[in-house]
């Protein structure tokens, strides 16, 4: 696997995590949403 492909996969994974966090936040599950966000203080 090339480094470019690895970078693309990382971007896709981060995007999916952000979407999941947004969905959890919308459901009132803020704690779980914060755990997924990379920029969230823990």
mmCIF file with all atom_site columns, C-alpha atoms in Angstrom:
data_model
loop_
_atom_site.group_PDB
_atom_site.id
_atom_site.type_symbol
_atom_site.label_atom_id
_atom_site.label_alt_id
_atom_site.label_comp_id
_atom_site.label_asym_id
_atom_site.label_entity_id
_atom_site.label_seq_id
_atom_site.pdbx_PDB_ins_code
_atom_site.Cartn_x
_atom_site.Cartn_y
_atom_site.Cartn_z
_atom_site.occupancy
_atom_site.B_iso_or_equiv
_atom_site.pdbx_formal_charge
_atom_site.auth_seq_id
_atom_site.auth_comp_id
_atom_site.auth_asym_id
_atom_site.auth_atom_id
_atom_site.pdbx_PDB_model_num
ATOM 1  C CA . UNK A 1 1  ? 0.000   0.000  0.000  1.00 0.00 ? 1  UNK A CA 1
ATOM 2  C CA . UNK A 1 2  ? 1.401   3.380  -0.956 1.00 0.00 ? 2  UNK A CA 1
ATOM 3  C CA . UNK A 1 3  ? 1.794   6.244  1.477  1.00 0.00 ? 3  UNK A CA 1
ATOM 4  C CA . UNK A 1 4  ? -0.737  8.218  -0.553 1.00 0.00 ? 4  UNK A CA 1
ATOM 5  C CA . UNK A 1 5  ? -3.315  5.446  -0.141 1.00 0.00 ? 5  UNK A CA 1
ATOM 6  C CA . UNK A 1 6  ? -2.623  5.279  3.585  1.00 0.00 ? 6  UNK A CA 1
ATOM 7  C CA . UNK A 1 7  ? -3.166  9.034  3.851  1.00 0.00 ? 7  UNK A CA 1
ATOM 8  C CA . UNK A 1 8  ? -6.422  8.789  1.899  1.00 0.00 ? 8  UNK A CA 1
ATOM 9  C CA . UNK A 1 9  ? -7.634  6.001  4.178  1.00 0.00 ? 9  UNK A CA 1
ATOM 10 C CA . UNK A 1 10 ? -6.781  8.086  7.240  1.00 0.00 ? 10 UNK A CA 1
ATOM 11 C CA . UNK A 1 11 ? -8.784  11.018 5.887  1.00 0.00 ? 11 UNK A CA 1
ATOM 12 C CA . UNK A 1 12 ? -11.757 8.765  5.154  1.00 0.00 ? 12 UNK A CA 1
ATOM 13 C CA . UNK A 1 13 ? -11.632 7.240  8.621  1.00 0.00 ? 13 UNK A CA 1
ATOM 14 C CA . UNK A 1 14 ? -11.460 10.666 10.260 1.00 0.00 ? 14 UNK A CA 1
ATOM 15 C CA . UNK A 1 15 ? -14.442 11.810 8.185  1.00 0.00 ? 15 UNK A CA 1
ATOM 16 C CA . UNK A 1 16 ? -16.469 8.770  9.206  1.00 0.00 ? 16 UNK A CA 1
ATOM 17 C CA . UNK A 1 17 ? -15.597 9.325  12.863 1.00 0.00 ? 17 UNK A CA 1
ATOM 18 C CA . UNK A 1 18 ? -16.708 12.950 12.617 1.00 0.00 ? 18 UNK A CA 1
ATOM 19 C CA . UNK A 1 19 ? -20.014 11.931 11.029 1.00 0.00 ? 19 UNK A CA 1
ATOM 20 C CA . UNK A 1 20 ? -20.573 9.337  13.744 1.00 0.00 ? 20 UNK A CA 1
ATOM 21 C CA . UNK A 1 21 ? -19.776 11.899 16.433 1.00 0.00 ? 21 UNK A CA 1
ATOM 22 C CA . UNK A 1 22 ? -22.259 14.338 14.907 1.00 0.00 ? 22 UNK A CA 1
ATOM 23 C CA . UNK A 1 23 ? -24.944 11.630 14.863 1.00 0.00 ? 23 UNK A CA 1
ATOM 24 C CA . UNK A 1 24 ? -24.265 10.744 18.505 1.00 0.00 ? 24 UNK A CA 1
ATOM 25 C CA . UNK A 1 25 ? -24.397 14.422 19.458 1.00 0.00 ? 25 UNK A CA 1
ATOM 26 C CA . UNK A 1 26 ? -27.755 14.762 17.681 1.00 0.00 ? 26 UNK A CA 1
ATOM 27 C CA . UNK A 1 27 ? -29.055 11.799 19.692 1.00 0.00 ? 27 UNK A CA 1
ATOM 28 C CA . UNK A 1 28 ? -28.052 13.477 22.943 1.00 0.00 ? 28 UNK A CA 1
ATOM 29 C CA . UNK A 1 29 ? -25.070 11.189 23.536 1.00 0.00 ? 29 UNK A CA 1
ATOM 30 C CA . UNK A 1 30 ? -22.495 13.944 23.997 1.00 0.00 ? 30 UNK A CA 1
ATOM 31 C CA . UNK A 1 31 ? -20.093 11.867 26.079 1.00 0.00 ? 31 UNK A CA 1
ATOM 32 C CA . UNK A 1 32 ? -19.776 9.240  23.391 1.00 0.00 ? 32 UNK A CA 1
ATOM 33 C CA . UNK A 1 33 ? -19.502 11.910 20.700 1.00 0.00 ? 33 UNK A CA 1
ATOM 34 C CA . UNK A 1 34 ? -16.668 13.631 22.566 1.00 0.00 ? 34 UNK A CA 1
ATOM 35 C CA . UNK A 1 35 ? -14.792 10.336 22.861 1.00 0.00 ? 35 UNK A CA 1
ATOM 36 C CA . UNK A 1 36 ? -14.732 10.036 19.054 1.00 0.00 ? 36 UNK A CA 1
ATOM 37 C CA . UNK A 1 37 ? -13.620 13.573 18.323 1.00 0.00 ? 37 UNK A CA 1
ATOM 38 C CA . UNK A 1 38 ? -9.872  13.854 17.915 1.00 0.00 ? 38 UNK A CA 1
ATOM 39 C CA . UNK A 1 39 ? -9.842  17.498 19.017 1.00 0.00 ? 39 UNK A CA 1
ATOM 40 C CA . UNK A 1 40 ? -11.926 16.909 22.136 1.00 0.00 ? 40 UNK A CA 1
ATOM 41 C CA . UNK A 1 41 ? -10.184 17.325 25.496 1.00 0.00 ? 41 UNK A CA 1
ATOM 42 C CA . UNK A 1 42 ? -10.534 14.149 27.519 1.00 0.00 ? 42 UNK A CA 1
#
